[in-house]
Amino acid sequence: MGVTIHDVAARAGVSVATASRALSGQRGVRAANRDKVLAAARELDYEPNVVAASLRSRTTHTIGMVVPRISNPFFATLVESIEKQLHDGQRSLLLANSHYEPEVEQRQVRALLDRRVDALIMIPCHRERSGEALTTAAARIPVIQLDLRVDGFAGSWVGVDNEAGVWQVVRHLTERGARRLVFVGAQPTDSAAQARLDGFRRAVGDGDDVLLGDFSKEWGQQAARRLLERDSLPDGIVCGNDTIALGVLGELANSGVRVPEDVLVAGFDDIPYAELAQPALTTVRQPQEQIAAEAVRGLDARLSGDETTPRSIAITPDLIIRSST
């Protein structure tokens, strides 16, 4: 058998209860006894029984997170920001991928609940069909929606003001002299796609020149080919995210179209590749560290009971101007 807490207590010359409190960081242990317990644990190479401790405390010190697609650079870096916030609090992240499929999302949520996560951070993949998974989780543990949200779900959410971001892009392009703008975005099955589309339509006012597909580089390439088939190019292309914009830039370059001389191109998110694009991509930066910090703070408030009313926090993003405009 391995080393037990009884062995640690005997080596330190204290009771098992004192050893347990010292190892768990609880108060009420004299400094001298705490030092003896920690020294004994190191000498004996003691590994605490995490499962047993979780059963006693009814907490696993783990947070579940479900994302639509981890291969999306924006989601990947957002996960890293959340993980950093949790590690600072000595907690672990259990990550699951929904692949933009509500049925898969529902199974992943149930799997995380079966693993007794303390709370759930969810980027719902669908504005409507993700509601069942969210409701299932919220009935058992604190839940917060991150970046995307479900229509009509009265739960907490943290993300950016997508419409404000698109307004910034449109204003910048018009100040650069663009009069004919096209929006290349995704079908509005998730809340960000809908908000960015709405933001463009409201900002442009008298125009409705939109091409909708999905948030992928391949769709950006296809959309650019459609624009190239027209009699003339627009003055500016507003892309629903940076991945679409990268596809647009690549296809325009392959066709000999100069950016920004012939057409202005802007994205949304400021993924790591945006600055490396040729030319470097003007985009809307989502402050991921701030988003992650607000999300974890909200969960902590729910877990501690300090906050019971759902809150929605919309952070205004920043326009990052680069060579593509």
Tab-separated table of C-alpha atoms in Angstrom:
chain	number	residue	atom	x	y	z
A	1	MET	CA	0.000	0.000	0.000
A	2	GLY	CA	1.090	3.588	-0.600
A	3	VAL	CA	1.805	6.207	1.994
A	4	THR	CA	-1.346	7.371	3.798
A	5	ILE	CA	-2.185	10.492	5.744
A	6	HIS	CA	-1.884	8.361	8.911
A	7	ASP	CA	1.783	7.809	8.050
A	8	VAL	CA	2.287	11.543	7.533
A	9	ALA	CA	0.608	12.352	10.854
A	10	ALA	CA	2.727	9.773	12.692
A	11	ARG	CA	5.962	11.094	11.151
A	12	ALA	CA	5.026	14.697	12.040
A	13	GLY	CA	3.877	13.754	15.550
A	14	VAL	CA	0.410	15.281	15.134
A	15	SER	CA	-3.153	13.986	14.890
A	16	VAL	CA	-4.622	12.866	11.571
A	17	ALA	CA	-7.084	15.765	11.728
A	18	THR	CA	-4.249	18.277	12.119
A	19	ALA	CA	-2.337	16.684	9.257
A	20	SER	CA	-5.426	16.833	7.041
A	21	ARG	CA	-6.052	20.508	7.810
A	22	ALA	CA	-2.409	21.392	7.223
A	23	LEU	CA	-2.266	19.630	3.857
A	24	SER	CA	-5.524	21.177	2.653
A	25	GLY	CA	-4.430	24.676	3.640
A	26	GLN	CA	-7.179	25.169	6.194
A	27	ARG	CA	-6.861	27.627	9.045
A	28	GLY	CA	-6.485	26.707	12.687
A	29	VAL	CA	-3.150	24.900	12.392
A	30	ARG	CA	-0.144	26.275	14.228
A	31	ALA	CA	2.716	27.284	11.949
A	32	ALA	CA	5.117	24.851	13.623
A	33	ASN	CA	2.739	21.927	13.133
A	34	ARG	CA	2.037	22.933	9.540
A	35	ASP	CA	5.764	22.983	8.787
A	36	LYS	CA	6.221	19.534	10.363
A	37	VAL	CA	3.328	18.072	8.373
A	38	LEU	CA	4.558	19.490	5.067
A	39	ALA	CA	8.085	18.277	5.767
A	40	ALA	CA	6.810	14.785	6.606
A	41	ALA	CA	4.733	14.709	3.427
A	42	ARG	CA	7.811	15.587	1.354
A	43	GLU	CA	9.983	13.021	3.108
A	44	LEU	CA	7.443	10.251	2.606
A	45	ASP	CA	6.590	11.365	-0.957
A	46	TYR	CA	2.938	11.492	0.064
A	47	GLU	CA	0.339	11.811	-2.716
A	48	PRO	CA	-3.126	12.823	-1.446
A	49	ASN	CA	-6.163	10.817	-2.539
A	50	VAL	CA	-7.846	13.405	-4.772
A	51	VAL	CA	-11.003	11.356	-5.274
A	52	ALA	CA	-11.533	10.857	-1.558
A	53	ALA	CA	-10.868	14.546	-0.884
A	54	SER	CA	-13.393	15.505	-3.549
A	55	LEU	CA	-16.044	13.270	-2.013
A	56	ARG	CA	-15.457	14.825	1.404
A	57	SER	CA	-15.508	18.409	0.170
A	58	ARG	CA	-18.104	17.837	-2.580
A	59	THR	CA	-15.894	19.749	-4.995
A	60	THR	CA	-13.520	18.464	-7.657
A	61	HIS	CA	-11.656	21.739	-8.297
A	62	THR	CA	-12.394	21.255	-12.001
A	63	ILE	CA	-14.329	23.431	-14.423
A	64	GLY	CA	-15.870	22.030	-17.585
A	65	MET	CA	-15.740	23.911	-20.873
A	66	VAL	CA	-17.447	23.162	-24.183
A	67	VAL	CA	-16.355	24.932	-27.380
A	68	PRO	CA	-17.747	24.637	-30.923
A	69	ARG	CA	-14.407	23.853	-32.587
A	70	ILE	CA	-11.013	23.862	-30.877
A	71	SER	CA	-9.236	24.112	-34.260
A	72	ASN	CA	-10.641	27.639	-34.635
A	73	PRO	CA	-7.686	29.848	-33.603
A	74	PHE	CA	-9.937	32.270	-31.736
A	75	PHE	CA	-11.485	29.541	-29.590
A	76	ALA	CA	-8.082	27.947	-29.001
A	77	THR	CA	-6.561	31.127	-27.601
A	78	LEU	CA	-9.709	31.846	-25.567
A	79	VAL	CA	-9.414	28.394	-23.970
A	80	GLU	CA	-5.800	29.186	-23.072
A	81	SER	CA	-6.906	32.421	-21.408
A	82	ILE	CA	-9.557	30.600	-19.367
A	83	GLU	CA	-7.090	27.870	-18.390
A	84	LYS	CA	-4.593	30.454	-17.168
A	85	GLN	CA	-7.230	32.112	-14.989
A	86	LEU	CA	-8.190	28.755	-13.480
A	87	HIS	CA	-4.604	27.654	-12.886
A	88	ASP	CA	-4.033	30.848	-10.931
A	89	GLY	CA	-6.735	29.553	-8.601
A	90	GLN	CA	-5.325	25.998	-8.503
A	91	ARG	CA	-8.115	24.514	-10.596
A	92	SER	CA	-8.125	22.340	-13.700
A	93	LEU	CA	-10.057	22.637	-16.960
A	94	LEU	CA	-11.853	19.732	-18.636
A	95	LEU	CA	-12.357	20.626	-22.297
A	96	ALA	CA	-14.878	19.189	-24.759
A	97	ASN	CA	-15.522	19.925	-28.431
A	98	SER	CA	-19.048	20.102	-29.897
A	99	HIS	CA	-18.003	20.323	-33.579
A	100	TYR	CA	-20.903	22.766	-34.104
A	101	GLU	CA	-23.354	19.883	-33.549
A	102	PRO	CA	-26.004	20.514	-30.849
A	103	GLU	CA	-26.492	16.774	-30.322
A	104	VAL	CA	-22.768	16.281	-29.737
A	105	GLU	CA	-22.784	19.327	-27.488
A	106	GLN	CA	-25.541	17.783	-25.369
A	107	ARG	CA	-23.555	14.540	-24.956
A	108	GLN	CA	-20.407	16.434	-24.027
A	109	VAL	CA	-22.238	18.449	-21.374
A	110	ARG	CA	-23.673	15.285	-19.842
A	111	ALA	CA	-20.210	13.684	-19.835
A	112	LEU	CA	-18.767	16.666	-17.971
A	113	LEU	CA	-21.629	16.568	-15.474
A	114	ASP	CA	-20.948	12.857	-14.911
A	115	ARG	CA	-17.361	13.830	-14.062
A	116	ARG	CA	-18.750	16.124	-11.368
A	117	VAL	CA	-17.241	19.375	-12.618
A	118	ASP	CA	-17.913	22.245	-10.226
A	119	ALA	CA	-19.162	24.605	-12.943
A	120	LEU	CA	-19.444	24.896	-16.718
A	121	ILE	CA	-18.207	27.473	-19.205
A	122	MET	CA	-20.000	27.001	-22.505
A	123	ILE	CA	-19.614	28.551	-25.938
A	124	PRO	CA	-22.962	27.414	-27.353
A	125	CYS	CA	-22.744	26.367	-30.985
A	126	HIS	CA	-26.321	27.324	-31.937
A	127	ARG	CA	-28.529	30.299	-31.036
A	128	GLU	CA	-31.552	28.066	-30.452
A	129	ARG	CA	-30.675	24.368	-30.405
A	130	SER	CA	-28.017	24.699	-27.684
A	131	GLY	CA	-30.706	25.666	-25.186
A	132	GLU	CA	-31.384	22.096	-24.050
A	133	ALA	CA	-27.752	21.450	-23.130
A	134	LEU	CA	-27.530	24.740	-21.231
A	135	THR	CA	-30.753	24.061	-19.338
A	136	THR	CA	-29.566	20.559	-18.396
A	137	ALA	CA	-26.311	21.910	-16.977
A	138	ALA	CA	-27.823	24.951	-15.239
A	139	ALA	CA	-30.183	22.711	-13.278
A	140	ARG	CA	-27.176	21.131	-11.523
A	141	ILE	CA	-24.202	23.525	-11.467
A	142	PRO	CA	-23.315	27.183	-12.119
A	143	VAL	CA	-23.100	27.883	-15.860
A	144	ILE	CA	-21.818	30.854	-17.820
A	145	GLN	CA	-22.052	31.454	-21.568
A	146	LEU	CA	-18.877	32.723	-23.157
A	147	ASP	CA	-18.586	34.655	-26.435
A	148	LEU	CA	-21.773	33.139	-27.916
A	149	ARG	CA	-25.206	32.927	-26.325
A	150	VAL	CA	-28.554	31.174	-26.686
A	151	ASP	CA	-31.628	33.239	-27.545
A	152	GLY	CA	-33.949	33.588	-24.589
A	153	PHE	CA	-31.759	31.732	-22.073
A	154	ALA	CA	-31.814	33.743	-18.843
A	155	GLY	CA	-28.279	32.912	-17.774
A	156	SER	CA	-25.010	34.773	-17.383
A	157	TRP	CA	-22.958	35.693	-20.441
A	158	VAL	CA	-19.601	37.368	-21.098
A	159	GLY	CA	-18.426	38.470	-24.541
A	160	VAL	CA	-17.839	41.471	-26.758
A	161	ASP	CA	-20.233	43.957	-28.294
A	162	ASN	CA	-20.115	42.523	-31.814
A	163	GLU	CA	-22.254	45.236	-33.368
A	164	ALA	CA	-20.007	47.953	-31.947
A	165	GLY	CA	-16.993	46.190	-33.456
A	166	VAL	CA	-18.524	46.065	-36.917
A	167	TRP	CA	-19.553	49.719	-36.617
A	168	GLN	CA	-15.896	50.597	-35.988
A	169	VAL	CA	-14.825	48.726	-39.120
A	170	VAL	CA	-17.461	50.340	-41.342
A	171	ARG	CA	-16.643	53.801	-40.042
A	172	HIS	CA	-12.926	53.241	-40.647
A	173	LEU	CA	-13.471	52.028	-44.222
A	174	THR	CA	-15.759	54.925	-45.085
A	175	GLU	CA	-13.217	57.354	-43.659
A	176	ARG	CA	-10.700	55.735	-46.017
A	177	GLY	CA	-12.999	56.612	-48.915
A	178	ALA	CA	-14.904	53.337	-49.357
A	179	ARG	CA	-18.475	53.811	-50.598
A	180	ARG	CA	-19.448	50.323	-51.782
A	181	LEU	CA	-19.030	47.745	-49.016
A	182	VAL	CA	-19.679	44.001	-48.992
A	183	PHE	CA	-20.095	41.843	-45.890
A	184	VAL	CA	-18.704	38.307	-46.104
A	185	GLY	CA	-19.893	36.420	-43.026
A	186	ALA	CA	-21.446	33.222	-41.730
A	187	GLN	CA	-25.033	32.053	-41.717
A	188	PRO	CA	-26.532	33.455	-38.485
A	189	THR	CA	-26.899	30.153	-36.646
A	190	ASP	CA	-24.842	31.457	-33.728
A	191	SER	CA	-25.227	34.744	-31.896
A	192	ALA	CA	-21.964	36.325	-33.077
A	193	ALA	CA	-22.753	35.659	-36.735
A	194	GLN	CA	-26.176	37.250	-36.264
A	195	ALA	CA	-24.876	40.268	-34.339
A	196	ARG	CA	-22.101	41.004	-36.835
A	197	LEU	CA	-24.529	40.746	-39.740
A	198	ASP	CA	-26.989	43.036	-37.945
A	199	GLY	CA	-24.179	45.467	-37.144
A	200	PHE	CA	-23.149	45.690	-40.785
A	201	ARG	CA	-26.685	46.243	-42.024
A	202	ARG	CA	-27.333	48.979	-39.485
A	203	ALA	CA	-23.981	50.659	-40.097
A	204	VAL	CA	-24.350	50.678	-43.890
A	205	GLY	CA	-28.007	51.651	-43.710
A	206	ASP	CA	-28.957	51.768	-47.379
A	207	GLY	CA	-27.175	48.592	-48.528
A	208	ASP	CA	-27.651	44.869	-48.141
A	209	ASP	CA	-24.725	43.402	-50.070
A	210	VAL	CA	-23.915	40.307	-48.024
A	211	LEU	CA	-22.474	36.877	-48.760
A	212	LEU	CA	-23.066	34.241	-46.078
A	213	GLY	CA	-21.390	30.870	-45.625
A	214	ASP	CA	-19.457	29.762	-42.526
A	215	PHE	CA	-16.511	30.905	-40.420
A	216	SER	CA	-13.830	29.212	-42.529
A	217	LYS	CA	-10.930	30.111	-44.787
A	218	GLU	CA	-12.469	27.994	-47.554
A	219	TRP	CA	-15.645	30.064	-47.466
A	220	GLY	CA	-13.546	33.237	-47.640
A	221	GLN	CA	-11.859	31.918	-50.789
A	222	GLN	CA	-15.193	30.971	-52.347
A	223	ALA	CA	-16.733	34.353	-51.507
A	224	ALA	CA	-13.763	36.168	-53.028
A	225	ARG	CA	-14.205	34.197	-56.265
A	226	ARG	CA	-17.832	35.280	-56.380
A	227	LEU	CA	-16.811	38.910	-55.959
A	228	LEU	CA	-14.191	38.547	-58.695
A	229	GLU	CA	-16.898	37.320	-61.079
A	230	ARG	CA	-18.747	40.628	-60.758
A	231	ASP	CA	-18.285	43.493	-63.182
A	232	SER	CA	-16.355	45.431	-60.535
A	233	LEU	CA	-15.013	44.884	-57.054
A	234	PRO	CA	-16.450	46.703	-54.035
A	235	ASP	CA	-14.388	49.392	-52.341
A	236	GLY	CA	-14.187	47.408	-49.124
A	237	ILE	CA	-14.845	43.894	-47.823
A	238	VAL	CA	-15.947	43.498	-44.200
A	239	CYS	CA	-15.355	39.910	-43.091
A	240	GLY	CA	-17.246	38.176	-40.295
A	241	ASN	CA	-14.040	36.855	-38.772
A	242	ASP	CA	-10.307	36.733	-39.460
A	243	THR	CA	-10.374	33.195	-40.847
A	244	ILE	CA	-12.772	34.298	-43.591
A	245	ALA	CA	-10.606	37.361	-44.206
A	246	LEU	CA	-7.477	35.224	-44.629
A	247	GLY	CA	-9.273	33.212	-47.301
A	248	VAL	CA	-10.382	36.411	-49.035
A	249	LEU	CA	-6.855	37.857	-48.969
A	250	GLY	CA	-5.339	34.678	-50.396
A	251	GLU	CA	-7.805	34.420	-53.273
A	252	LEU	CA	-7.476	38.112	-54.159
A	253	ALA	CA	-3.690	37.771	-54.203
A	254	ASN	CA	-3.899	34.722	-56.472
A	255	SER	CA	-5.994	36.780	-58.896
A	256	GLY	CA	-3.600	39.728	-58.924
A	257	VAL	CA	-5.869	42.036	-56.925
A	258	ARG	CA	-3.908	44.436	-54.723
A	259	VAL	CA	-4.927	45.053	-51.123
A	260	PRO	CA	-5.417	47.834	-50.083
A	261	GLU	CA	-4.815	49.628	-53.427
A	262	ASP	CA	-7.685	47.925	-55.294
A	263	VAL	CA	-9.902	46.928	-52.365
A	264	LEU	CA	-9.828	47.310	-48.573
A	265	VAL	CA	-10.232	44.169	-46.425
A	266	ALA	CA	-10.949	43.897	-42.691
A	267	GLY	CA	-11.637	41.001	-40.323
A	268	PHE	CA	-12.858	40.391	-36.777
A	269	ASP	CA	-11.232	38.687	-33.714
A	270	ASP	CA	-7.506	39.453	-34.149
A	271	ILE	CA	-6.352	35.848	-34.138
A	272	PRO	CA	-2.556	35.306	-34.015
A	273	TYR	CA	-2.361	34.882	-37.804
A	274	ALA	CA	-3.978	38.263	-38.548
A	275	GLU	CA	-0.781	40.230	-38.040
A	276	LEU	CA	1.180	37.719	-40.140
A	277	ALA	CA	-1.124	37.956	-43.165
A	278	GLN	CA	0.062	39.516	-46.429
A	279	PRO	CA	-0.792	42.319	-46.078
A	280	ALA	CA	-1.239	42.457	-42.305
A	281	LEU	CA	-4.955	42.366	-41.549
A	282	THR	CA	-6.962	45.220	-40.090
A	283	THR	CA	-9.331	43.635	-37.601
A	284	VAL	CA	-11.380	43.971	-34.427
A	285	ARG	CA	-9.505	42.732	-31.383
A	286	GLN	CA	-11.433	40.808	-28.761
A	287	PRO	CA	-9.757	41.317	-25.345
A	288	GLN	CA	-9.563	37.626	-24.502
A	289	GLU	CA	-7.737	37.989	-21.193
A	290	GLN	CA	-10.408	40.392	-19.971
A	291	ILE	CA	-13.215	38.153	-21.244
A	292	ALA	CA	-11.682	35.135	-19.482
A	293	ALA	CA	-11.147	37.051	-16.243
A	294	GLU	CA	-14.767	38.253	-16.182
A	295	ALA	CA	-16.058	34.746	-16.904
A	296	VAL	CA	-14.051	33.109	-14.122
A	297	ARG	CA	-14.898	35.928	-11.708
A	298	GLY	CA	-18.578	35.383	-12.451
A	299	LEU	CA	-18.303	31.638	-11.852
A	300	ASP	CA	-16.460	32.198	-8.584
A	301	ALA	CA	-19.209	34.557	-7.437
A	302	ARG	CA	-21.835	31.940	-8.287
A	303	LEU	CA	-19.898	29.133	-6.588
A	304	SER	CA	-19.426	31.167	-3.411
A	305	GLY	CA	-23.045	32.292	-3.344
A	306	ASP	CA	-22.096	35.969	-3.557
A	307	GLU	CA	-23.952	36.372	-6.842
A	308	THR	CA	-27.285	34.754	-7.643
A	309	THR	CA	-28.704	37.022	-10.346
A	310	PRO	CA	-27.534	36.293	-13.934
A	311	ARG	CA	-25.412	39.032	-15.482
A	312	SER	CA	-24.552	39.900	-19.084
A	313	ILE	CA	-21.245	41.655	-19.687
A	314	ALA	CA	-20.584	43.081	-23.163
A	315	ILE	CA	-17.039	44.379	-23.570
A	316	THR	CA	-16.333	46.957	-26.277
A	317	PRO	CA	-13.628	45.624	-28.637
A	318	ASP	CA	-10.792	47.622	-30.202
A	319	LEU	CA	-10.173	48.319	-33.890
A	320	ILE	CA	-6.622	47.352	-34.878
A	321	ILE	CA	-5.614	49.134	-38.102
A	322	ARG	CA	-3.014	47.404	-40.255
A	323	SER	CA	-1.860	47.369	-43.875
A	324	SER	CA	-4.951	45.743	-45.433
A	325	THR	CA	-6.838	49.056	-45.132
